[in-house]
PDB file of C-alpha atoms in Angstrom:
ATOM      1  CA  PRO A 147       0.157  -0.069  -0.095  1.00  0.00           C
ATOM      2  CA  ALA A 148       1.024   3.297  -0.493  1.00  0.00           C
ATOM      3  CA  ARG A 149       2.413   5.061   2.916  1.00  0.00           C
ATOM      4  CA  ARG A 150      -0.091   6.844   4.589  1.00  0.00           C
ATOM      5  CA  TYR A 151      -1.208   7.941   8.046  1.00  0.00           C
ATOM      6  CA  GLY A 152      -4.989   7.766  10.606  1.00  0.00           C
ATOM      7  CA  PHE A 153      -5.807   4.595   8.535  1.00  0.00           C
ATOM      8  CA  SER A 154      -8.031   1.848  10.357  1.00  0.00           C
ATOM      9  CA  HIS A 155      -5.646  -1.513  10.654  1.00  0.00           C
ATOM     10  CA  CYS A 156      -7.063  -4.767  13.014  1.00  0.00           C
ATOM     11  CA  ILE A 157      -5.548  -8.245  13.696  1.00  0.00           C
ATOM     12  CA  VAL A 158      -7.155 -11.257  12.149  1.00  0.00           C
ATOM     13  CA  GLU A 159      -6.611 -15.296  14.023  1.00  0.00           C
ATOM     14  CA  ASP A 160      -3.057 -13.934  14.554  1.00  0.00           C
ATOM     15  CA  ARG A 161      -2.025 -13.875  11.438  1.00  0.00           C
ATOM     16  CA  TYR A 162      -3.234 -10.801   9.345  1.00  0.00           C
ATOM     17  CA  ALA A 163      -2.617  -7.485   9.436  1.00  0.00           C
ATOM     18  CA  LEU A 164      -5.849  -5.202   7.734  1.00  0.00           C
ATOM     19  CA  LEU A 165      -5.328  -2.296   6.973  1.00  0.00           C
ATOM     20  CA  PHE A 166      -7.889   0.465   5.800  1.00  0.00           C
ATOM     21  CA  GLY A 167      -8.013   3.904   4.462  1.00  0.00           C
ATOM     22  CA  GLY A 168      -6.044   6.514   5.933  1.00  0.00           C
ATOM     23  CA  ASN A 169      -4.716   9.921   4.009  1.00  0.00           C
ATOM     24  CA  THR A 170      -1.836   9.502   1.742  1.00  0.00           C
ATOM     25  CA  THR A 171      -0.788  13.592   2.604  1.00  0.00           C
ATOM     26  CA  LEU A 172       1.578  13.131   5.210  1.00  0.00           C
ATOM     27  CA  SER A 173       1.604  16.999   5.922  1.00  0.00           C
ATOM     28  CA  ARG A 174      -2.201  17.195   6.621  1.00  0.00           C
ATOM     29  CA  ASN A 175      -3.196  19.295   4.790  1.00  0.00           C
ATOM     30  CA  ILE A 176      -6.122  17.936   2.873  1.00  0.00           C
ATOM     31  CA  GLY A 177      -5.001  15.073   0.649  1.00  0.00           C
ATOM     32  CA  THR A 178      -5.574  11.720  -0.908  1.00  0.00           C
ATOM     33  CA  TYR A 179      -7.979   9.851   1.589  1.00  0.00           C
ATOM     34  CA  CYS A 180      -7.966   5.873   0.782  1.00  0.00           C
ATOM     35  CA  SER A 181     -10.926   4.027   0.622  1.00  0.00           C
ATOM     36  CA  ASP A 182      -8.719   0.240  -0.164  1.00  0.00           C
ATOM     37  CA  MET A 183      -7.959  -2.596   2.137  1.00  0.00           C
ATOM     38  CA  TRP A 184      -4.592  -3.945   2.198  1.00  0.00           C
ATOM     39  CA  ALA A 185      -3.353  -7.918   4.130  1.00  0.00           C
ATOM     40  CA  PHE A 186       0.075  -8.045   5.889  1.00  0.00           C
ATOM     41  CA  ASP A 187       0.551 -11.528   6.163  1.00  0.00           C
ATOM     42  CA  MET A 188       3.090 -11.659   8.845  1.00  0.00           C
ATOM     43  CA  GLN A 189       3.865 -15.019   7.895  1.00  0.00           C
ATOM     44  CA  ARG A 190       5.027 -14.685   4.571  1.00  0.00           C
ATOM     45  CA  LYS A 191       5.409 -11.275   5.474  1.00  0.00           C
ATOM     46  CA  LYS A 192       3.886 -10.044   1.839  1.00  0.00           C
ATOM     47  CA  TRP A 193       1.137  -7.641   1.611  1.00  0.00           C
ATOM     48  CA  GLN A 194      -1.821  -8.103  -0.544  1.00  0.00           C
ATOM     49  CA  ASN A 195      -4.380  -5.845  -2.026  1.00  0.00           C
ATOM     50  CA  VAL A 196      -7.955  -7.511  -0.533  1.00  0.00           C
ATOM     51  CA  PRO A 197     -11.178  -6.922  -2.044  1.00  0.00           C
ATOM     52  CA  VAL A 198     -14.342  -5.812  -0.180  1.00  0.00           C
ATOM     53  CA  LYS A 199     -17.911  -5.684  -0.450  1.00  0.00           C
ATOM     54  CA  GLY A 200     -20.656  -3.627   1.171  1.00  0.00           C
ATOM     55  CA  LYS A 201     -20.866   0.496   0.897  1.00  0.00           C
ATOM     56  CA  ILE A 202     -17.025   1.054   1.494  1.00  0.00           C
ATOM     57  CA  PRO A 203     -16.849   4.680   2.942  1.00  0.00           C
ATOM     58  CA  THR A 204     -14.924   7.555   1.841  1.00  0.00           C
ATOM     59  CA  MET A 205     -12.735  10.247   3.168  1.00  0.00           C
ATOM     60  CA  LEU A 206     -12.909   7.745   6.670  1.00  0.00           C
ATOM     61  CA  TRP A 207      -9.733   8.013   8.313  1.00  0.00           C
ATOM     62  CA  ASN A 208      -7.963   8.253  12.543  1.00  0.00           C
ATOM     63  CA  ALA A 209     -11.049   5.476  12.558  1.00  0.00           C
ATOM     64  CA  SER A 210     -11.003   2.461  14.540  1.00  0.00           C
ATOM     65  CA  CYS A 211     -11.852  -1.955  13.246  1.00  0.00           C
ATOM     66  CA  VAL A 212     -13.059  -4.789  14.269  1.00  0.00           C
ATOM     67  CA  VAL A 213     -13.164  -7.965  12.739  1.00  0.00           C
ATOM     68  CA  TYR A 214     -16.432 -10.167  13.852  1.00  0.00           C
ATOM     69  CA  SER A 215     -17.090 -14.415  12.771  1.00  0.00           C
ATOM     70  CA  GLY A 216     -13.654 -14.183  10.819  1.00  0.00           C
ATOM     71  CA  THR A 217     -14.961 -12.238   7.650  1.00  0.00           C
ATOM     72  CA  PHE A 218     -17.057  -8.695   8.380  1.00  0.00           C
ATOM     73  CA  VAL A 219     -14.964  -5.781   9.457  1.00  0.00           C
ATOM     74  CA  TYR A 220     -16.350  -2.829  11.396  1.00  0.00           C
ATOM     75  CA  VAL A 221     -14.915  -0.102  10.348  1.00  0.00           C
ATOM     76  CA  LEU A 222     -16.464   2.852  13.338  1.00  0.00           C
ATOM     77  CA  GLN A 223     -16.169   6.464  13.353  1.00  0.00           C
ATOM     78  CA  HIS A 224     -17.759   8.983  16.140  1.00  0.00           C
ATOM     79  CA  SER A 225     -21.544   7.173  16.657  1.00  0.00           C
ATOM     80  CA  ASN A 226     -21.293   6.138  12.561  1.00  0.00           C
ATOM     81  CA  TYR A 227     -19.984   1.899  11.486  1.00  0.00           C
ATOM     82  CA  VAL A 228     -20.329   0.240   7.794  1.00  0.00           C
ATOM     83  CA  PRO A 229     -19.684  -3.390   7.816  1.00  0.00           C
ATOM     84  CA  LEU A 230     -17.115  -4.808   5.701  1.00  0.00           C
ATOM     85  CA  THR A 231     -17.342  -8.567   3.907  1.00  0.00           C
ATOM     86  CA  PHE A 232     -13.925  -9.478   2.860  1.00  0.00           C
ATOM     87  CA  MET A 233     -12.225 -12.212   1.129  1.00  0.00           C
ATOM     88  CA  TYR A 234      -8.400 -12.898   2.114  1.00  0.00           C
TER      89      TYR A 234
END
Protein backbone atom coordinates (compact mmCIF):
# COMPACT_ATOMS: atom_id res chain seq x y z
CA PRO A 1 0.00 0.00 0.00
CA ALA A 2 0.95 3.63 -0.39
CA ARG A 3 2.53 5.32 2.63
CA ARG A 4 -0.26 6.86 4.74
CA TYR A 5 -1.37 7.96 8.18
CA GLY A 6 -4.70 7.87 10.02
CA PHE A 7 -5.57 4.37 8.80
CA SER A 8 -7.61 1.75 10.66
CA HIS A 9 -6.09 -1.62 11.37
CA CYS A 10 -6.85 -4.86 13.16
CA ILE A 11 -5.42 -8.36 13.47
CA VAL A 12 -7.21 -11.45 12.12
CA GLU A 13 -6.44 -14.98 13.32
CA ASP A 14 -3.05 -13.87 14.71
CA ARG A 15 -1.76 -13.98 11.14
CA TYR A 16 -3.11 -11.06 9.10
CA ALA A 17 -2.85 -7.36 9.83
CA LEU A 18 -5.68 -5.60 7.98
CA LEU A 19 -5.25 -1.96 7.03
CA PHE A 20 -8.12 0.22 5.80
CA GLY A 21 -8.30 3.83 4.65
CA GLY A 22 -6.14 6.69 5.79
CA ASN A 23 -4.62 9.69 4.06
CA THR A 24 -1.54 9.69 1.84
CA THR A 25 -0.71 13.38 2.28
CA LEU A 26 2.02 13.61 4.87
CA SER A 27 1.60 17.34 5.53
CA ARG A 28 -1.88 16.98 7.13
CA ASN A 29 -3.32 19.35 4.55
CA ILE A 30 -6.31 18.22 2.54
CA GLY A 31 -4.97 15.36 0.50
CA THR A 32 -5.77 11.97 -0.88
CA TYR A 33 -8.07 9.85 1.27
CA CYS A 34 -7.90 6.10 0.74
CA SER A 35 -10.79 3.65 0.76
CA ASP A 36 -8.83 0.49 0.09
CA MET A 37 -8.06 -2.52 2.27
CA TRP A 38 -4.75 -4.34 2.49
CA ALA A 39 -3.69 -7.46 4.38
CA PHE A 40 -0.18 -8.10 5.63
CA ASP A 41 0.50 -11.81 6.02
CA MET A 42 2.75 -11.88 9.07
CA GLN A 43 4.02 -15.39 8.29
CA ARG A 44 4.89 -14.79 4.63
CA LYS A 45 5.83 -11.10 5.21
CA LYS A 46 3.84 -9.97 2.16
CA TRP A 47 1.11 -7.40 1.46
CA GLN A 48 -1.91 -8.10 -0.72
CA ASN A 49 -4.82 -5.93 -1.78
CA VAL A 50 -8.09 -7.27 -0.32
CA PRO A 51 -11.33 -6.95 -2.30
CA VAL A 52 -14.24 -5.82 -0.14
CA LYS A 53 -18.01 -5.84 -0.54
CA GLY A 54 -20.48 -3.44 0.98
CA LYS A 55 -20.83 0.31 1.10
CA ILE A 56 -17.20 1.40 1.12
CA PRO A 57 -16.72 4.64 3.04
CA THR A 58 -14.78 7.51 1.52
CA MET A 59 -12.73 10.16 3.28
CA LEU A 60 -12.54 8.05 6.42
CA TRP A 61 -9.46 8.34 8.59
CA ASN A 62 -8.59 8.03 12.27
CA ALA A 63 -11.36 5.45 12.61
CA SER A 64 -11.41 2.14 14.47
CA CYS A 65 -12.19 -1.31 13.16
CA VAL A 66 -13.05 -4.68 14.59
CA VAL A 67 -13.30 -8.12 12.97
CA TYR A 68 -16.43 -10.16 13.60
CA SER A 69 -16.82 -13.82 12.75
CA GLY A 70 -13.62 -13.91 10.69
CA THR A 71 -15.02 -12.31 7.52
CA PHE A 72 -16.62 -9.02 8.55
CA VAL A 73 -14.79 -5.83 9.39
CA TYR A 74 -16.72 -3.07 11.06
CA VAL A 75 -15.14 0.31 10.50
CA LEU A 76 -16.27 2.82 13.11
CA GLN A 77 -15.94 6.57 13.31
CA HIS A 78 -17.79 8.58 15.93
CA SER A 79 -21.30 7.06 16.23
CA ASN A 80 -21.38 5.55 12.71
CA TYR A 81 -20.23 2.13 11.62
CA VAL A 82 -19.81 0.59 8.19
CA PRO A 83 -19.80 -3.21 7.81
CA LEU A 84 -17.44 -4.53 5.10
CA THR A 85 -17.15 -8.15 3.98
CA PHE A 86 -13.69 -9.25 2.91
CA MET A 87 -11.96 -12.34 1.57
CA TYR A 88 -8.31 -13.07 2.36
